[in-house]
Amino acid sequence: MNPARVLLVVLFLVGLSATIFNGADIYSRLLLLSLLIALVSWAMSYLGARGLALQRRTRTLKARVGDVFEEHFEILNRGRFITFWLEVLNESNLPGAAGSRVLTRIASGQTRSYTSRTWLTRRGRFDLGPTTLTTSDYFGLFQSARKFPAQESITVLPAIYDVTSFPYLPGLLSGGQVIRRKSMDVTPHASGVREYVPGDPLKRIHWPSTARRARMMVKEFEQDPQSEMWILLDVQSRVHAERKQDAPAPTPETWLFGRRPKFQLPPSSIEYAMSISASLAHYFARQNRAVGLVAAGRAYTVIQAERSERQESKILETLAFLSADGRMSIAALAAAQARQLPSGSGVVLITPTVYNDILNAVDDLLRRNLRPVVILLM
């Protein structure tokens, strides 16, 4: 028990009992003194906590597994009393979240700030808070706390490893030659211009040719010769496994000589599957290939194949929230999606399954003139 609080209780009991049985003025003053100390201490503790303000700032709200996340804490004492000690408790659900500190002697109107660093080891979305500030009075008799709710959240994307090569899955024509067949869709391969026909989208008007010829001209496009790349991710709960980590990941404060240790994915097959999917999506995006993603967790997720940096970001954000909670097998997933894929598309199946489902899935894709590649997790 707090010694100062024990002393105050003893002082109060002595003053109260002596006042009742003796009635001397000194004992009544002793009783009033103990009550006054308790009241003033409680008021100082309460007002001190109410006068604290907190601000948490960060440079980015998106990061990848394996990155070091930096966050800036700033505490302002707006009260009239000095804060002799202050405990900052970061209650974020971010694994290994740093930021909890004990600060001393914060004068009235003074601001105290520091930077915390957290090594990101899990993907997902995590709240940056709540944060609890705890302080006490000068005598340490009472403690008061003020909780600040989370204002922002960080999205942790899967880890991306550098893929230098991947089995080449050719498109409809070898050598990347342009198909001499007109396409109604806008593709990266413009073949020329023609006169405007009622019904043509205005975004396809070629204004320089229109100005030169004094009549409306629109751009024509040809089909894309490169095959689309589709990532079929197996998130069936019964085929994935996870082992509890032996020890928590070291924090940046404990790194030897400030050197970051080599990052290792958690011992979980679903985390390896997510990282492989993210790395392949990044690789195909750099190769300017149209890439899409299909997964059947609690919800059936389909991201249509496109080529752009925005497409890569969309896939990575989707992977950040997927978990191994699905019921559909990889064979059922491939059969359901194969009908929707263009002929000649490449299909990458990522799964840890050892059942015959994977063989059935490959046979079904081959019959539909698709080009499957299986990445089997051990």
XYZ file of C-alpha atoms in Angstrom:
378
model
C 0.000 0.000 0.000
C 1.102 3.577 -0.612
C 3.062 4.771 2.510
C 1.775 8.338 2.121
C -1.803 7.074 1.978
C -1.213 4.906 5.095
C 0.177 7.919 6.944
C -2.851 10.025 5.954
C -5.270 7.319 7.117
C -3.456 6.999 10.452
C -3.503 10.783 10.852
C -7.236 10.855 10.133
C -8.064 8.015 12.549
C -5.969 9.483 15.346
C -7.519 12.899 14.920
C -11.058 11.475 14.728
C -10.763 9.199 17.786
C -8.980 11.813 19.913
C -11.562 14.449 19.007
C -14.399 12.145 20.080
C -12.874 10.990 23.377
C -10.724 14.008 24.337
C -12.124 17.002 22.482
C -8.890 18.978 22.522
C -8.475 21.587 19.797
C -5.204 20.115 18.571
C -6.906 16.828 17.677
C -9.746 18.520 15.810
C -7.163 20.538 13.872
C -5.314 17.321 13.132
C -8.547 15.838 11.788
C -9.248 18.899 9.633
C -5.652 18.879 8.360
C -5.933 15.272 7.196
C -9.230 16.011 5.450
C -7.770 19.137 3.824
C -4.690 17.259 2.585
C -6.908 14.525 1.123
C -9.217 17.029 -0.584
C -6.409 19.158 -2.028
C -4.469 16.100 -3.204
C -7.517 14.631 -4.917
C -8.306 17.967 -6.606
C -4.714 18.368 -7.809
C -4.674 14.839 -9.201
C -8.036 15.232 -10.936
C -7.330 18.674 -12.387
C -3.829 17.620 -13.391
C -5.183 14.756 -15.486
C -7.914 16.947 -17.003
C -5.309 19.532 -18.034
C -3.293 17.087 -20.136
C -3.541 17.011 -23.923
C -2.152 14.382 -26.276
C -1.387 14.407 -29.967
C -0.115 11.417 -31.978
C 1.287 12.005 -35.453
C 2.769 9.722 -38.073
C 4.165 10.204 -41.559
C 2.163 7.438 -43.194
C -0.818 5.254 -42.409
C 0.294 2.440 -44.727
C 3.329 0.235 -44.295
C 4.511 -3.295 -45.015
C 5.316 -6.198 -42.774
C 8.985 -5.924 -41.831
C 9.042 -2.102 -41.876
C 9.750 0.074 -38.838
C 6.754 2.268 -38.031
C 7.585 5.624 -36.452
C 5.051 7.602 -34.436
C 5.459 10.979 -32.743
C 3.879 11.533 -29.300
C 3.352 15.059 -27.981
C 1.982 15.782 -24.469
C 0.953 19.280 -23.400
C 0.311 20.264 -19.772
C -2.428 22.891 -19.958
C -3.086 22.805 -16.204
C -1.890 25.234 -13.547
C 0.152 22.694 -11.600
C 3.409 20.999 -12.404
C 3.132 17.304 -13.263
C 5.858 15.505 -11.351
C 5.355 12.180 -13.138
C 3.201 10.972 -15.987
C 2.682 7.469 -17.338
C 1.843 7.217 -21.048
C 0.253 3.849 -21.851
C -0.199 2.989 -25.524
C -3.102 0.508 -25.670
C -2.986 0.004 -29.443
C -3.780 -3.486 -30.755
C -0.737 -3.273 -33.010
C 1.495 -6.259 -32.069
C 4.556 -5.080 -30.167
C 3.334 -1.475 -30.198
C 5.868 0.917 -28.664
C 5.140 4.342 -27.210
C 4.510 3.604 -23.514
C 6.733 5.854 -21.410
C 7.071 7.457 -17.960
C 7.792 11.190 -18.057
C 8.771 13.467 -15.172
C 8.465 17.156 -14.311
C 6.231 18.670 -16.955
C 5.651 22.292 -16.002
C 2.457 24.202 -16.671
C 2.253 25.121 -20.352
C 5.199 22.872 -21.206
C 5.179 20.355 -24.073
C 7.039 17.061 -23.918
C 7.487 14.939 -27.050
C 9.218 11.740 -28.122
C 9.241 9.282 -31.035
C 8.405 5.599 -30.783
C 9.448 2.877 -33.220
C 7.580 -0.381 -33.768
C 8.736 -3.296 -35.908
C 5.716 -4.407 -37.936
C 5.330 -8.176 -37.847
C 1.631 -8.699 -38.646
C -0.529 -7.544 -41.532
C -3.967 -6.029 -41.077
C -5.483 -2.787 -39.847
C -4.642 -1.632 -36.334
C -5.901 1.314 -34.302
C -3.335 3.856 -33.112
C -4.727 3.975 -29.622
C -6.423 4.369 -27.245
C -3.834 6.097 -25.084
C -4.124 6.442 -21.305
C -2.319 9.213 -19.394
C -1.978 8.591 -15.641
C -0.691 11.122 -13.097
C -0.982 11.863 -9.367
C -0.776 14.685 -6.827
C 2.373 15.996 -5.152
C 2.134 13.525 -2.263
C 1.283 10.523 -4.409
C -1.993 9.915 -2.547
C -4.347 9.711 -5.514
C -3.962 8.793 -9.140
C -6.102 10.064 -11.998
C -6.157 8.817 -15.561
C -7.430 10.251 -18.803
C -8.022 8.061 -21.834
C -7.751 9.417 -25.376
C -9.538 7.303 -28.011
C -7.835 6.245 -31.225
C -8.105 8.843 -33.966
C -6.351 6.984 -36.796
C -5.464 3.460 -37.844
C -2.573 1.975 -39.776
C -2.902 -0.596 -42.555
C -0.035 -3.088 -42.593
C 0.385 -4.684 -46.019
C 1.960 -8.119 -46.573
C 5.721 -8.423 -46.876
C 7.052 -8.176 -50.434
C 10.150 -10.082 -51.519
C 12.005 -9.367 -54.734
C 11.018 -11.846 -57.465
C 13.633 -11.746 -60.220
C 12.039 -14.281 -62.569
C 8.911 -16.354 -63.012
C 7.870 -19.009 -65.569
C 6.804 -17.083 -68.650
C 3.192 -17.715 -69.612
C 2.775 -16.525 -73.219
C -0.302 -14.812 -74.532
C -2.341 -15.673 -77.586
C 0.612 -14.939 -79.885
C 4.256 -15.664 -79.229
C 6.833 -12.924 -79.222
C 4.484 -10.264 -77.871
C 3.201 -9.347 -81.334
C 0.134 -7.170 -81.560
C -3.023 -8.951 -82.677
C -4.453 -7.315 -85.787
C -7.961 -7.454 -84.475
C -9.935 -4.422 -83.421
C -11.066 -4.159 -79.813
C -14.070 -2.297 -78.445
C -12.171 -1.728 -75.197
C -9.417 0.770 -74.511
C -6.084 -1.110 -74.518
C -2.461 0.099 -74.432
C -2.155 -0.683 -78.166
C -3.521 2.161 -80.337
C -3.696 1.220 -84.022
C -4.897 4.434 -85.664
C -7.831 6.808 -86.025
C -11.132 6.762 -87.873
C -14.125 9.035 -88.311
C -16.458 9.477 -85.384
C -19.576 7.293 -85.371
C -22.579 8.156 -83.185
C -22.212 6.167 -79.986
C -18.425 6.385 -79.731
C -17.266 7.487 -76.236
C -16.080 11.083 -76.110
C -12.913 10.030 -74.260
C -11.718 8.248 -77.426
C -11.763 11.417 -79.555
C -8.293 12.235 -80.930
C -8.272 16.023 -80.799
C -5.088 16.713 -82.834
C -6.458 14.686 -85.797
C -9.866 16.314 -85.358
C -8.266 19.771 -85.597
C -6.219 18.885 -88.683
C -9.065 17.259 -90.620
C -11.844 19.559 -89.431
C -14.048 16.593 -88.528
C -14.414 14.349 -85.492
C -11.824 11.550 -85.341
C -11.593 8.803 -82.725
C -8.778 6.428 -81.740
C -8.904 2.717 -82.526
C -7.312 0.049 -80.363
C -6.143 -3.508 -80.918
C -6.368 -6.487 -78.618
C -3.703 -6.987 -75.979
C -1.341 -9.797 -77.014
C -0.142 -10.483 -73.463
C -2.089 -12.925 -71.335
C -3.705 -11.819 -68.131
C -2.223 -13.157 -64.916
C -4.612 -14.398 -62.242
C -3.635 -15.293 -58.684
C -5.953 -17.876 -57.133
C -5.318 -17.909 -53.398
C -6.407 -20.840 -51.255
C -7.725 -19.541 -47.896
C -9.555 -22.715 -46.893
C -9.303 -23.084 -43.122
C -8.731 -26.852 -43.037
C -5.567 -26.802 -45.164
C -3.643 -24.038 -43.357
C -1.530 -24.435 -40.229
C 0.106 -22.078 -37.763
C 2.633 -22.547 -34.974
C 2.965 -20.261 -31.993
C 6.090 -18.133 -32.064
C 8.703 -19.082 -29.496
C 9.600 -15.494 -28.575
C 8.250 -12.056 -29.437
C 10.020 -10.054 -32.097
C 12.739 -7.749 -30.735
C 11.890 -4.073 -30.548
C 14.040 -1.412 -32.266
C 15.240 -0.253 -28.817
C 16.806 -3.672 -28.169
C 18.544 -4.078 -31.540
C 22.258 -4.662 -31.122
C 24.167 -1.550 -32.240
C 20.935 -0.326 -33.861
C 21.168 -2.940 -36.610
C 17.879 -4.374 -37.763
C 17.877 -8.187 -37.572
C 16.781 -10.209 -40.572
C 13.019 -10.361 -40.709
C 11.303 -13.724 -40.792
C 7.644 -14.322 -41.501
C 5.570 -15.773 -38.657
C 5.370 -19.609 -38.689
C 2.010 -19.615 -40.452
C 1.198 -21.006 -43.888
C -1.407 -18.291 -44.540
C 1.216 -15.575 -43.909
C 3.568 -17.213 -46.409
C 0.717 -17.463 -48.928
C -0.105 -13.757 -48.503
C 3.521 -12.718 -48.894
C 3.925 -14.852 -52.048
C 0.739 -13.382 -53.527
C 1.886 -9.831 -52.775
C 5.360 -10.459 -54.213
C 3.920 -11.906 -57.435
C 1.425 -9.051 -57.804
C 4.320 -6.603 -57.428
C 6.392 -8.550 -59.977
C 3.611 -8.690 -62.594
C 2.858 -4.988 -62.103
C 6.509 -4.149 -62.793
C 6.335 -6.313 -65.931
C 3.311 -4.266 -67.056
C 1.130 -7.376 -67.008
C -2.568 -7.277 -66.199
C -2.947 -9.065 -62.861
C -6.046 -10.092 -60.920
C -6.780 -11.832 -57.611
C -9.406 -14.376 -56.548
C -9.940 -15.733 -53.017
C -12.892 -17.332 -51.249
C -12.822 -16.527 -47.538
C -15.862 -15.384 -45.627
C -16.665 -13.402 -48.751
C -15.905 -14.285 -52.370
C -13.270 -11.759 -53.444
C -12.521 -11.021 -57.095
C -10.265 -8.188 -58.278
C -10.496 -7.920 -62.054
C -7.210 -8.005 -63.930
C -5.738 -4.597 -64.744
C -2.295 -3.127 -65.232
C -1.382 -0.139 -63.055
C 0.235 0.824 -59.777
C -3.248 1.444 -58.433
C -4.092 -2.184 -59.224
C -1.110 -3.354 -57.196
C -2.191 -1.204 -54.239
C -5.707 -2.597 -54.485
C -4.443 -6.180 -54.364
C -2.077 -5.488 -51.463
C -4.817 -3.850 -49.411
C -7.107 -6.803 -50.064
C -4.407 -9.253 -48.988
C -3.898 -7.291 -45.770
C -7.360 -8.299 -44.534
C -7.719 -11.861 -45.826
C -7.512 -14.732 -43.355
C -7.721 -18.522 -43.461
C -11.438 -18.749 -42.745
C -12.846 -20.053 -46.037
C -14.612 -23.307 -46.822
C -14.214 -23.511 -50.617
C -11.459 -25.830 -51.836
C -8.911 -24.739 -54.423
C -10.532 -27.047 -57.004
C -13.956 -25.473 -56.458
C -12.400 -22.011 -56.606
C -10.649 -22.768 -59.899
C -13.792 -24.313 -61.391
C -15.931 -21.342 -60.384
C -13.538 -18.764 -61.800
C -12.279 -20.600 -64.915
C -15.438 -19.784 -66.860
C -14.792 -16.058 -66.336
C -11.139 -16.008 -67.431
C -10.111 -15.109 -70.997
C -8.642 -17.927 -73.039
C -4.871 -18.134 -72.719
C -4.688 -16.449 -69.321
C -2.046 -17.518 -66.830
C -3.336 -18.811 -63.502
C -1.129 -19.056 -60.406
C -2.588 -21.332 -57.730
C -1.117 -20.768 -54.266
C -2.101 -23.479 -51.794
C -0.750 -25.782 -49.070
C -3.257 -28.537 -49.889
C -2.008 -32.077 -50.492
C -5.371 -33.469 -51.521
C -6.306 -34.445 -55.074
C -8.134 -31.123 -55.279
C -5.081 -29.432 -56.712
C -4.786 -32.008 -59.527
C -8.471 -31.590 -60.368
C -8.027 -27.821 -60.428
C -5.082 -28.037 -62.845
C -6.951 -30.433 -65.165
C -9.990 -28.155 -65.224
C -7.865 -25.119 -66.121
C -5.986 -26.953 -68.869
C -9.238 -28.120 -70.474
C -10.319 -24.481 -70.706
C -7.116 -23.432 -72.542
C -5.667 -21.708 -69.474
C -2.048 -21.919 -68.335
C -1.797 -22.960 -64.649
C 1.229 -22.764 -62.372
C 1.033 -24.274 -58.873
C 2.948 -22.858 -55.910
C 2.704 -25.530 -53.221
C 3.422 -24.497 -49.628
C 5.032 -27.127 -47.420
